[in-house]
Amino acid sequence: MVNVIGLGYIGLPTALMMASHGVEVIGTDYNKELVATLNAGKTTFKEKGLDELFQNALNAGIKFTTEYQVTDTYIVSVPTPYDKFSKKVDACYVVEAVKDVMRVCPKGATVVVESTVSPGTIDKYVRPVIEENGFTIGEDINLVHAPERIIPGNMVYELLHNNRTIGADDKAIGEKVKTLYSSFCQGEIVVTDIRTAEMTKVVENTFRAVNIAFANELAKICRHDNMDVYEIIKICNMHPRVNILQPGPGVGGHCISVDPWFLVGDYPSLAKVIDESMKTNDGMPDFVLNRIYEIMKEKGLTDVSRVGLYGLTYKENVDDMRESPTLQLLESQERHLATGLKVYDPFITKDVVKNQYHDLDTFLADVDMVVVMVKHTEIRENVDKLSGKVVLDCHNIIDLPGVYHI
Ligand SMILES: NC(=O)c1ccc[n+]([C@@H]2O[C@H](COP(=O)([O-])OP(=O)(O)OC[C@H]3O[C@@H](n4cnc5c(N)ncnc54)[C@H](O)[C@@H]3O)[C@@H](O)[C@H]2O)c1
């Protein structure tokens, strides 16, 4: 039986996927409300295919609880934020979860850390917790790191089809855990050592962060001299060895805007390009805010409360707002003692910010200028409703005359 610890954006789909593929699974989360919601037969976030997967897992007998289970396999999928000052990974959630696992686990159990951690985190923080509990790693407890790569918005497909990495001290244990993941994963599963697995996950997200920062920098250069960055990137990407990502209003979520900082925190004198890239991406919401004021001036608009931000989430077609560029932009606006921007997101049904709307038409009726912060399908399907408005399109998806870009 597998006890999945942490039933958030990663732990829940993983638990459901395993249960749907014949593995006996109990999901544990210390959030009572979350567990009660799952036990009431409801999922806790919106994701394509998740409700169907949930039903399959329920039919297969998955259980949810706040209690840690006595079993032979644990999958730890708890948050790993970064410390805003040191930039290093904050491993406190992983440490607490592993401590709780140690209180109940029998000898011979395997503990799989799925949470993203910086290279060396497991040596520094997780091994001591296991040893302090009187266990010998490799004899009493097997330790494995199996980082997750799925993307919100396409999680169910990617869980099934992505390649995976499994890091283990002992190749045979790595192979055993590979068999567990092979119950559902159709991708290739590479078995390596733990530190390599830690580093690969962070490097993958860092590669994307640096590439996005490059695109954002190009957008700024092109803006400065009135060149079309999208056309330029499109042509450059026709080169067989060039693949530039797209510029945007900033990077959010819990991966690309977080994990590269771990390397900056751990290797401050070495990770220079990464540091600059993260600062470039973090500066994009402010860049968009300046663009809003520039365009307002050009168009003779004076009332900020007639400007609306479309989208609150950090990416399209999900309800995850963590570290989102829109939230960063609103914070920045408040710091400059200017408030009043209107906000709407079809995926955010609760009131979370000031001047928030819950209906596209009412939102559009109350604004003269729309800033497309997130490329939800809804706005792509309602482009005609933007005609007559001043539009700042941060994703180059609105095909209307006179649209502004970042
Ligand atoms: N969200 C993503 O897109 C994504 C993608 C790949 C990897 N990851 C990584 O996966 C890990 C989990 O991220 P997430 O987005 O699922 O986080 P999340 O915040 O959505 O979920 C974490 C869950 O863990 C629970 N939890 C925390 N400490 C606990 C404990 N000691 N015992 C029991 N439950 C506990 C919380 O209540 C929460 O429900 C992170 O390391 C993240 O970097 C996330």
Short mmCIF file of C-alpha atoms and ligand atoms in Angstrom, two decimals:
data_model
loop_
_atom_site.label_atom_id
_atom_site.label_comp_id
_atom_site.label_asym_id
_atom_site.label_seq_id
_atom_site.Cartn_x
_atom_site.Cartn_y
_atom_site.Cartn_z
CA MET A 1 0.00 0.00 0.00
CA VAL A 2 1.21 3.51 -0.82
CA ASN A 3 0.64 6.42 1.55
CA VAL A 4 0.80 9.70 -0.41
CA ILE A 5 1.63 12.57 1.95
CA GLY A 6 0.39 15.97 0.77
CA LEU A 7 -2.68 16.08 -1.49
CA GLY A 8 -2.14 19.34 -3.36
CA TYR A 9 -1.65 20.03 -7.04
CA ILE A 10 0.90 17.20 -7.35
CA GLY A 11 0.08 14.71 -4.58
CA LEU A 12 -3.63 14.41 -5.38
CA PRO A 13 -3.35 13.57 -9.10
CA THR A 14 -0.45 11.21 -8.35
CA ALA A 15 -2.47 9.38 -5.68
CA LEU A 16 -5.52 9.21 -7.97
CA MET A 17 -3.47 7.98 -10.91
CA MET A 18 -1.86 5.19 -8.88
CA ALA A 19 -5.18 4.15 -7.37
CA SER A 20 -6.76 4.08 -10.84
CA HIS A 21 -4.01 1.72 -11.98
CA GLY A 22 -4.40 -1.00 -9.41
CA VAL A 23 -2.20 0.34 -6.59
CA GLU A 24 -3.73 0.42 -3.12
CA VAL A 25 -3.47 4.08 -2.05
CA ILE A 26 -4.30 6.12 1.03
CA GLY A 27 -3.83 9.88 0.71
CA THR A 28 -2.85 11.86 3.79
CA ASP A 29 -2.96 15.62 4.22
CA TYR A 30 -2.85 17.59 7.46
CA ASN A 31 -5.39 20.05 6.06
CA LYS A 32 -8.66 18.76 7.59
CA GLU A 33 -10.86 20.86 5.32
CA LEU A 34 -9.13 19.51 2.21
CA VAL A 35 -9.50 15.91 3.39
CA ALA A 36 -13.19 16.52 4.26
CA THR A 37 -13.80 17.92 0.76
CA LEU A 38 -12.21 14.86 -0.85
CA ASN A 39 -14.16 12.54 1.44
CA ALA A 40 -17.34 14.38 0.44
CA GLY A 41 -16.60 13.26 -3.13
CA LYS A 42 -15.34 16.59 -4.46
CA THR A 43 -11.99 17.55 -5.97
CA THR A 44 -10.14 20.53 -4.53
CA PHE A 45 -9.00 22.29 -7.70
CA LYS A 46 -9.94 22.49 -11.37
CA GLU A 47 -7.89 20.46 -13.80
CA LYS A 48 -8.70 18.87 -17.15
CA GLY A 49 -9.66 15.19 -16.60
CA LEU A 50 -9.23 15.34 -12.81
CA ASP A 51 -12.87 14.70 -11.88
CA GLU A 52 -12.99 11.59 -14.04
CA LEU A 53 -9.71 10.34 -12.59
CA PHE A 54 -11.08 11.04 -9.10
CA GLN A 55 -14.16 8.90 -9.81
CA ASN A 56 -11.98 6.05 -11.11
CA ALA A 57 -9.81 6.23 -7.99
CA LEU A 58 -12.86 6.29 -5.70
CA ASN A 59 -14.23 3.24 -7.50
CA ALA A 60 -10.84 1.57 -7.01
CA GLY A 61 -11.07 2.23 -3.26
CA ILE A 62 -8.74 5.19 -2.60
CA LYS A 63 -9.09 6.65 0.92
CA PHE A 64 -8.25 10.12 2.27
CA THR A 65 -7.28 10.89 5.84
CA THR A 66 -5.32 13.28 8.05
CA GLU A 67 -3.49 10.31 9.64
CA TYR A 68 -0.15 8.89 8.51
CA GLN A 69 -0.43 5.17 7.70
CA VAL A 70 1.64 2.16 8.70
CA THR A 71 2.77 0.88 5.32
CA ASP A 72 5.76 -0.03 3.17
CA THR A 73 5.84 2.92 0.73
CA TYR A 74 5.45 6.66 1.32
CA ILE A 75 5.35 9.36 -1.35
CA VAL A 76 6.01 12.82 0.07
CA SER A 77 4.58 15.64 -2.04
CA VAL A 78 4.56 18.71 0.17
CA PRO A 79 5.50 22.30 -0.72
CA THR A 80 9.11 23.43 -1.14
CA PRO A 81 9.12 27.23 -1.24
CA TYR A 82 12.31 29.29 -1.23
CA ASP A 83 13.48 31.56 1.52
CA LYS A 84 13.00 35.12 0.18
CA PHE A 85 16.25 36.34 1.79
CA SER A 86 18.71 33.48 1.32
CA LYS A 87 16.99 32.22 -1.87
CA LYS A 88 17.73 28.69 -0.64
CA VAL A 89 15.10 25.96 -0.61
CA ASP A 90 12.96 25.99 2.51
CA ALA A 91 12.82 22.28 3.32
CA CYS A 92 10.73 22.64 6.48
CA TYR A 93 7.59 20.99 5.02
CA VAL A 94 9.58 18.02 3.73
CA VAL A 95 11.39 17.66 7.06
CA GLU A 96 8.13 17.78 9.06
CA ALA A 97 6.46 15.27 6.75
CA VAL A 98 9.40 12.83 6.93
CA LYS A 99 9.49 13.22 10.74
CA ASP A 100 5.82 12.21 10.83
CA VAL A 101 6.47 9.30 8.49
CA MET A 102 9.27 8.11 10.83
CA ARG A 103 6.79 8.00 13.74
CA VAL A 104 4.69 5.31 12.03
CA CYS A 105 6.75 3.57 9.37
CA PRO A 106 7.94 0.01 9.87
CA LYS A 107 11.48 -1.15 9.13
CA GLY A 108 11.94 -1.91 5.45
CA ALA A 109 9.75 0.97 4.28
CA THR A 110 10.65 3.11 1.26
CA VAL A 111 10.29 6.88 1.49
CA VAL A 112 9.99 8.61 -1.88
CA VAL A 113 10.42 12.39 -1.84
CA GLU A 114 8.53 13.78 -4.84
CA SER A 115 8.81 17.43 -3.81
CA THR A 116 11.27 19.50 -5.83
CA VAL A 117 14.44 20.13 -3.80
CA SER A 118 17.84 21.63 -4.52
CA PRO A 119 20.86 19.33 -4.94
CA GLY A 120 22.06 18.18 -1.52
CA THR A 121 18.77 18.87 0.30
CA ILE A 122 18.09 15.20 0.94
CA ASP A 123 21.62 14.68 2.32
CA LYS A 124 21.43 17.77 4.48
CA TYR A 125 17.88 17.67 5.81
CA VAL A 126 16.18 14.33 5.14
CA ARG A 127 18.87 11.76 5.97
CA PRO A 128 19.45 13.22 9.47
CA VAL A 129 15.72 12.98 10.27
CA ILE A 130 15.71 9.29 9.37
CA GLU A 131 18.92 8.57 11.30
CA GLU A 132 17.79 10.56 14.37
CA ASN A 133 14.87 8.14 14.56
CA GLY A 134 17.27 5.22 14.95
CA PHE A 135 16.94 3.90 11.40
CA THR A 136 19.87 2.99 9.17
CA ILE A 137 19.29 4.22 5.62
CA GLY A 138 19.64 1.39 3.14
CA GLU A 139 19.00 -1.25 5.82
CA ASP A 140 15.89 -0.10 7.72
CA ILE A 141 14.63 2.63 5.41
CA ASN A 142 15.11 3.09 1.68
CA LEU A 143 15.33 6.63 0.43
CA VAL A 144 14.32 7.72 -3.06
CA HIS A 145 13.81 11.02 -4.87
CA ALA A 146 11.29 11.03 -7.72
CA PRO A 147 10.72 14.64 -8.81
CA GLU A 148 7.56 15.47 -10.71
CA ARG A 149 7.47 17.29 -14.07
CA ILE A 150 3.76 17.68 -14.88
CA ILE A 151 2.28 21.00 -15.93
CA PRO A 152 -0.99 22.34 -14.50
CA GLY A 153 -3.59 22.41 -17.25
CA ASN A 154 -2.36 19.13 -18.72
CA MET A 155 -1.53 17.14 -15.59
CA VAL A 156 -3.47 13.98 -16.27
CA TYR A 157 -2.04 13.53 -19.77
CA GLU A 158 1.48 14.35 -18.62
CA LEU A 159 1.33 12.00 -15.62
CA LEU A 160 0.63 9.21 -18.08
CA HIS A 161 3.08 10.22 -20.80
CA ASN A 162 6.04 12.18 -19.38
CA ASN A 163 9.43 10.60 -18.91
CA ARG A 164 10.46 10.45 -15.25
CA THR A 165 13.61 10.45 -13.13
CA ILE A 166 14.11 8.28 -10.08
CA GLY A 167 17.09 8.85 -7.82
CA ALA A 168 18.04 6.16 -5.31
CA ASP A 169 21.09 5.15 -3.25
CA ASP A 170 20.58 1.58 -4.30
CA LYS A 171 19.87 0.70 -7.94
CA ALA A 172 17.63 -2.23 -6.92
CA ILE A 173 15.43 0.06 -4.82
CA GLY A 174 15.35 2.53 -7.71
CA GLU A 175 14.15 -0.28 -9.98
CA LYS A 176 11.48 -1.28 -7.42
CA VAL A 177 10.13 2.26 -7.30
CA LYS A 178 10.33 2.41 -11.11
CA THR A 179 8.00 -0.60 -11.20
CA LEU A 180 5.55 1.26 -8.96
CA TYR A 181 5.51 4.32 -11.25
CA SER A 182 5.34 2.05 -14.30
CA SER A 183 1.88 1.02 -13.09
CA PHE A 184 0.64 4.16 -14.86
CA CYS A 185 3.59 5.96 -16.49
CA GLN A 186 4.03 5.16 -20.18
CA GLY A 187 7.12 7.37 -20.53
CA GLU A 188 10.73 6.31 -20.07
CA ILE A 189 11.83 6.13 -16.44
CA VAL A 190 15.52 6.76 -15.79
CA VAL A 191 17.07 5.46 -12.57
CA THR A 192 20.00 7.47 -11.22
CA ASP A 193 21.40 8.63 -7.88
CA ILE A 194 19.58 11.02 -5.56
CA ARG A 195 21.73 14.13 -6.04
CA THR A 196 21.54 13.82 -9.84
CA ALA A 197 17.75 13.51 -9.62
CA GLU A 198 17.59 16.61 -7.38
CA MET A 199 19.76 18.61 -9.77
CA THR A 200 18.01 17.54 -12.99
CA LYS A 201 14.63 18.75 -11.78
CA VAL A 202 15.97 22.15 -10.76
CA VAL A 203 18.00 22.44 -13.98
CA GLU A 204 14.95 21.69 -16.15
CA ASN A 205 12.99 24.55 -14.62
CA THR A 206 16.03 26.80 -14.67
CA PHE A 207 16.50 26.17 -18.40
CA ARG A 208 12.97 27.40 -19.02
CA ALA A 209 13.32 30.40 -16.67
CA VAL A 210 16.52 31.55 -18.39
CA ASN A 211 15.02 31.08 -21.86
CA ILE A 212 11.90 33.06 -20.87
CA ALA A 213 14.12 35.79 -19.39
CA PHE A 214 15.98 35.95 -22.70
CA ALA A 215 12.65 36.38 -24.53
CA ASN A 216 11.59 39.06 -22.03
CA GLU A 217 14.86 40.92 -22.52
CA LEU A 218 14.38 40.76 -26.30
CA ALA A 219 10.87 42.17 -25.82
CA LYS A 220 12.33 45.13 -23.94
CA ILE A 221 15.03 45.72 -26.59
CA CYS A 222 12.44 45.51 -29.36
CA ARG A 223 10.07 47.84 -27.50
CA HIS A 224 12.89 50.37 -27.12
CA ASP A 225 13.48 50.53 -30.88
CA ASN A 226 10.01 49.68 -32.11
CA MET A 227 10.68 46.19 -33.48
CA ASP A 228 8.21 43.28 -33.46
CA VAL A 229 9.62 40.76 -30.97
CA TYR A 230 7.08 38.08 -31.90
CA GLU A 231 7.94 38.23 -35.60
CA ILE A 232 11.64 38.21 -34.73
CA ILE A 233 11.34 35.17 -32.42
CA LYS A 234 9.18 33.38 -34.99
CA ILE A 235 11.83 33.84 -37.69
CA CYS A 236 14.74 32.99 -35.36
CA ASN A 237 12.99 29.77 -34.33
CA MET A 238 12.99 28.69 -37.97
CA HIS A 239 16.75 28.24 -37.52
CA PRO A 240 17.28 24.52 -36.91
CA ARG A 241 19.16 25.04 -33.61
CA VAL A 242 17.26 28.00 -32.10
CA ASN A 243 14.25 27.63 -29.82
CA ILE A 244 13.37 30.86 -28.01
CA LEU A 245 10.35 30.80 -25.70
CA GLN A 246 7.80 33.62 -25.65
CA PRO A 247 7.97 36.85 -23.66
CA GLY A 248 5.18 37.54 -21.19
CA PRO A 249 3.98 39.60 -18.23
CA GLY A 250 6.07 37.56 -15.76
CA VAL A 251 6.41 34.02 -14.51
CA GLY A 252 4.33 32.57 -11.72
CA GLY A 253 3.48 29.21 -10.22
CA HIS A 254 5.51 27.07 -7.90
CA CYS A 255 8.17 25.83 -10.31
CA ILE A 256 9.75 28.20 -12.81
CA SER A 257 9.44 31.26 -10.58
CA VAL A 258 10.83 29.38 -7.56
CA ASP A 259 13.21 26.49 -8.27
CA PRO A 260 15.97 28.44 -10.11
CA TRP A 261 16.36 30.57 -6.98
CA PHE A 262 17.59 27.44 -5.17
CA LEU A 263 20.71 27.46 -7.36
CA VAL A 264 21.20 31.20 -6.81
CA GLY A 265 20.90 30.66 -3.06
CA ASP A 266 23.29 27.70 -2.99
CA TYR A 267 25.84 28.99 -5.52
CA PRO A 268 25.64 32.81 -5.32
CA SER A 269 29.04 33.45 -6.86
CA LEU A 270 28.47 30.95 -9.70
CA ALA A 271 24.81 31.22 -10.71
CA LYS A 272 25.08 34.70 -12.26
CA VAL A 273 23.07 34.19 -15.45
CA ILE A 274 20.35 32.47 -13.44
CA ASP A 275 20.24 35.30 -10.91
CA GLU A 276 19.88 37.96 -13.63
CA SER A 277 17.27 35.86 -15.43
CA MET A 278 15.13 35.53 -12.31
CA LYS A 279 15.37 39.27 -11.70
CA THR A 280 14.39 39.95 -15.33
CA ASN A 281 11.32 37.72 -15.05
CA ASP A 282 10.37 39.14 -11.66
CA GLY A 283 10.62 42.64 -13.14
CA MET A 284 8.07 41.96 -15.89
CA PRO A 285 4.91 42.86 -13.89
CA ASP A 286 6.46 46.29 -13.24
CA PHE A 287 7.35 46.57 -16.92
CA VAL A 288 3.70 45.86 -17.80
CA LEU A 289 2.52 48.43 -15.25
CA ASN A 290 4.75 51.04 -16.91
CA ARG A 291 3.38 50.01 -20.31
CA ILE A 292 -0.16 50.56 -18.99
CA TYR A 293 0.69 54.13 -17.92
CA GLU A 294 2.51 54.79 -21.23
CA ILE A 295 -0.44 53.58 -23.30
CA MET A 296 -2.97 55.45 -21.14
CA LYS A 297 -1.00 58.65 -21.78
CA GLU A 298 -0.83 57.99 -25.52
CA LYS A 299 -4.57 57.34 -25.67
CA GLY A 300 -5.52 60.22 -23.39
CA LEU A 301 -6.95 57.90 -20.73
CA THR A 302 -6.68 59.36 -17.25
CA ASP A 303 -8.80 57.10 -15.02
CA VAL A 304 -6.95 53.99 -13.81
CA SER A 305 -10.21 52.57 -12.55
CA ARG A 306 -11.31 52.25 -16.21
CA VAL A 307 -8.39 49.86 -16.86
CA GLY A 308 -9.01 46.13 -16.39
CA LEU A 309 -6.61 43.23 -15.96
CA TYR A 310 -7.86 40.06 -17.62
CA GLY A 311 -6.59 37.03 -15.70
CA LEU A 312 -5.42 36.42 -12.15
CA THR A 313 -3.92 32.95 -12.39
CA TYR A 314 -0.27 32.33 -13.23
CA LYS A 315 -1.10 30.45 -16.43
CA GLU A 316 -3.98 29.77 -18.75
CA ASN A 317 -6.93 27.53 -17.97
CA VAL A 318 -5.97 26.71 -14.36
CA ASP A 319 -7.18 28.13 -11.04
CA ASP A 320 -3.71 28.40 -9.44
CA MET A 321 -2.84 32.01 -8.57
CA ARG A 322 0.40 31.33 -6.70
CA GLU A 323 3.10 33.95 -7.47
CA SER A 324 0.98 35.12 -10.43
CA PRO A 325 2.17 38.14 -12.45
CA THR A 326 -1.23 39.81 -11.96
CA LEU A 327 -0.93 39.57 -8.17
CA GLN A 328 2.62 40.92 -8.41
CA LEU A 329 1.44 43.79 -10.61
CA LEU A 330 -1.37 44.67 -8.18
CA GLU A 331 1.08 44.61 -5.25
CA SER A 332 3.42 46.87 -7.14
CA GLN A 333 0.57 49.25 -7.91
CA GLU A 334 -0.35 49.41 -4.23
CA ARG A 335 3.29 50.12 -3.31
CA HIS A 336 3.11 53.13 -5.62
CA LEU A 337 -0.03 54.20 -3.76
CA ALA A 338 -2.08 53.86 -6.90
CA THR A 339 -5.01 51.50 -6.82
CA GLY A 340 -8.15 51.06 -8.81
CA LEU A 341 -7.30 48.60 -11.58
CA LYS A 342 -10.22 46.29 -12.20
CA VAL A 343 -9.62 42.54 -12.36
CA TYR A 344 -11.44 39.53 -13.75
CA ASP A 345 -10.59 35.85 -14.10
CA PRO A 346 -13.12 33.17 -15.12
CA PHE A 347 -11.29 30.58 -12.98
CA ILE A 348 -11.33 32.58 -9.72
CA THR A 349 -14.84 32.46 -8.32
CA LYS A 350 -14.05 33.78 -4.82
CA ASP A 351 -13.21 37.45 -4.12
CA VAL A 352 -9.45 37.57 -3.63
CA VAL A 353 -8.48 41.10 -4.70
CA LYS A 354 -10.08 44.55 -4.75
CA ASN A 355 -12.29 45.55 -7.69
CA GLN A 356 -12.73 41.96 -8.82
CA TYR A 357 -15.41 40.92 -11.30
CA HIS A 358 -16.99 37.52 -11.87
CA ASP A 359 -18.49 38.00 -15.29
CA LEU A 360 -16.68 38.93 -18.50
CA ASP A 361 -19.41 41.16 -19.94
CA THR A 362 -19.86 43.22 -16.75
CA PHE A 363 -16.09 43.57 -16.46
CA LEU A 364 -15.74 44.75 -20.05
CA ALA A 365 -18.64 47.18 -19.69
CA ASP A 366 -16.77 48.91 -16.84
CA VAL A 367 -13.38 49.39 -18.54
CA ASP A 368 -11.95 51.31 -21.50
CA MET A 369 -8.63 49.49 -21.56
CA VAL A 370 -8.04 45.73 -21.16
CA VAL A 371 -4.68 44.19 -20.29
CA VAL A 372 -4.58 40.52 -21.27
CA MET A 373 -2.42 39.04 -18.50
CA VAL A 374 -3.44 35.39 -18.99
CA LYS A 375 -4.32 33.64 -22.26
CA HIS A 376 -7.34 31.69 -21.00
CA THR A 377 -9.34 30.02 -23.77
CA GLU A 378 -12.30 32.21 -22.77
CA ILE A 379 -10.67 35.42 -24.00
CA ARG A 380 -9.37 33.74 -27.15
CA GLU A 381 -12.98 32.77 -27.91
CA ASN A 382 -14.32 36.26 -27.17
CA VAL A 383 -11.84 38.45 -29.01
CA ASP A 384 -14.68 40.32 -30.75
CA LYS A 385 -15.86 41.62 -27.36
CA LEU A 386 -12.60 43.58 -27.10
CA SER A 387 -13.15 45.60 -30.25
CA GLY A 388 -13.49 49.30 -29.45
CA LYS A 389 -11.34 48.89 -26.31
CA VAL A 390 -7.72 49.85 -25.90
CA VAL A 391 -5.98 46.47 -25.57
CA LEU A 392 -2.55 45.65 -24.15
CA ASP A 393 -2.03 42.03 -25.13
CA CYS A 394 0.83 40.52 -23.08
CA HIS A 395 0.69 37.21 -25.00
CA ASN A 396 0.19 38.19 -28.64
CA ILE A 397 -3.10 36.30 -28.94
CA ILE A 398 -5.56 39.11 -29.78
CA ASP A 399 -5.90 39.65 -33.49
CA LEU A 400 -7.50 43.10 -33.63
CA PRO A 401 -6.26 46.34 -35.21
CA GLY A 402 -4.36 48.70 -32.91
CA VAL A 403 -3.58 46.17 -30.19
CA TYR A 404 -0.58 47.08 -28.02
CA HIS A 405 2.06 44.62 -26.88
CA ILE A 406 4.62 44.52 -24.08
N1 LIG B 1 2.33 22.61 -8.74
C1 LIG B 1 3.11 22.26 -9.74
O1 LIG B 1 2.88 22.60 -10.89
C2 LIG B 1 4.34 21.40 -9.52
C3 LIG B 1 4.93 20.73 -10.60
C4 LIG B 1 6.03 19.90 -10.38
C5 LIG B 1 6.53 19.79 -9.09
N2 LIG B 1 5.95 20.47 -8.05
C6 LIG B 1 6.52 20.29 -6.72
O2 LIG B 1 5.68 19.39 -6.01
C7 LIG B 1 5.69 19.71 -4.61
C8 LIG B 1 4.26 19.89 -4.13
O3 LIG B 1 3.71 21.02 -4.79
P1 LIG B 1 2.17 21.29 -4.86
O4 LIG B 1 1.98 22.32 -5.92
O5 LIG B 1 1.42 20.01 -4.94
O6 LIG B 1 1.91 21.94 -3.42
P2 LIG B 1 0.48 22.22 -2.75
O7 LIG B 1 0.69 23.37 -1.82
O8 LIG B 1 -0.57 22.31 -3.80
O9 LIG B 1 0.18 20.90 -1.90
C9 LIG B 1 0.91 20.50 -0.82
C10 LIG B 1 -0.02 19.81 0.18
O10 LIG B 1 0.79 19.27 1.21
C11 LIG B 1 0.08 19.40 2.46
N3 LIG B 1 1.08 19.29 3.51
C12 LIG B 1 2.11 20.12 3.80
N4 LIG B 1 2.85 19.62 4.82
C13 LIG B 1 2.26 18.45 5.17
C14 LIG B 1 2.56 17.49 6.15
N5 LIG B 1 3.63 17.60 6.96
N6 LIG B 1 1.75 16.41 6.27
C15 LIG B 1 0.67 16.26 5.45
N7 LIG B 1 0.35 17.15 4.51
C16 LIG B 1 1.14 18.24 4.36
C17 LIG B 1 -0.60 20.75 2.33
O11 LIG B 1 -1.70 20.84 3.19
C18 LIG B 1 -1.00 20.75 0.84
O12 LIG B 1 -2.31 20.26 0.66
C19 LIG B 1 6.56 20.96 -4.48
O13 LIG B 1 7.86 20.58 -4.14
C20 LIG B 1 6.53 21.56 -5.87
O14 LIG B 1 7.68 22.33 -6.14
C21 LIG B 1 4.86 21.24 -8.24
#
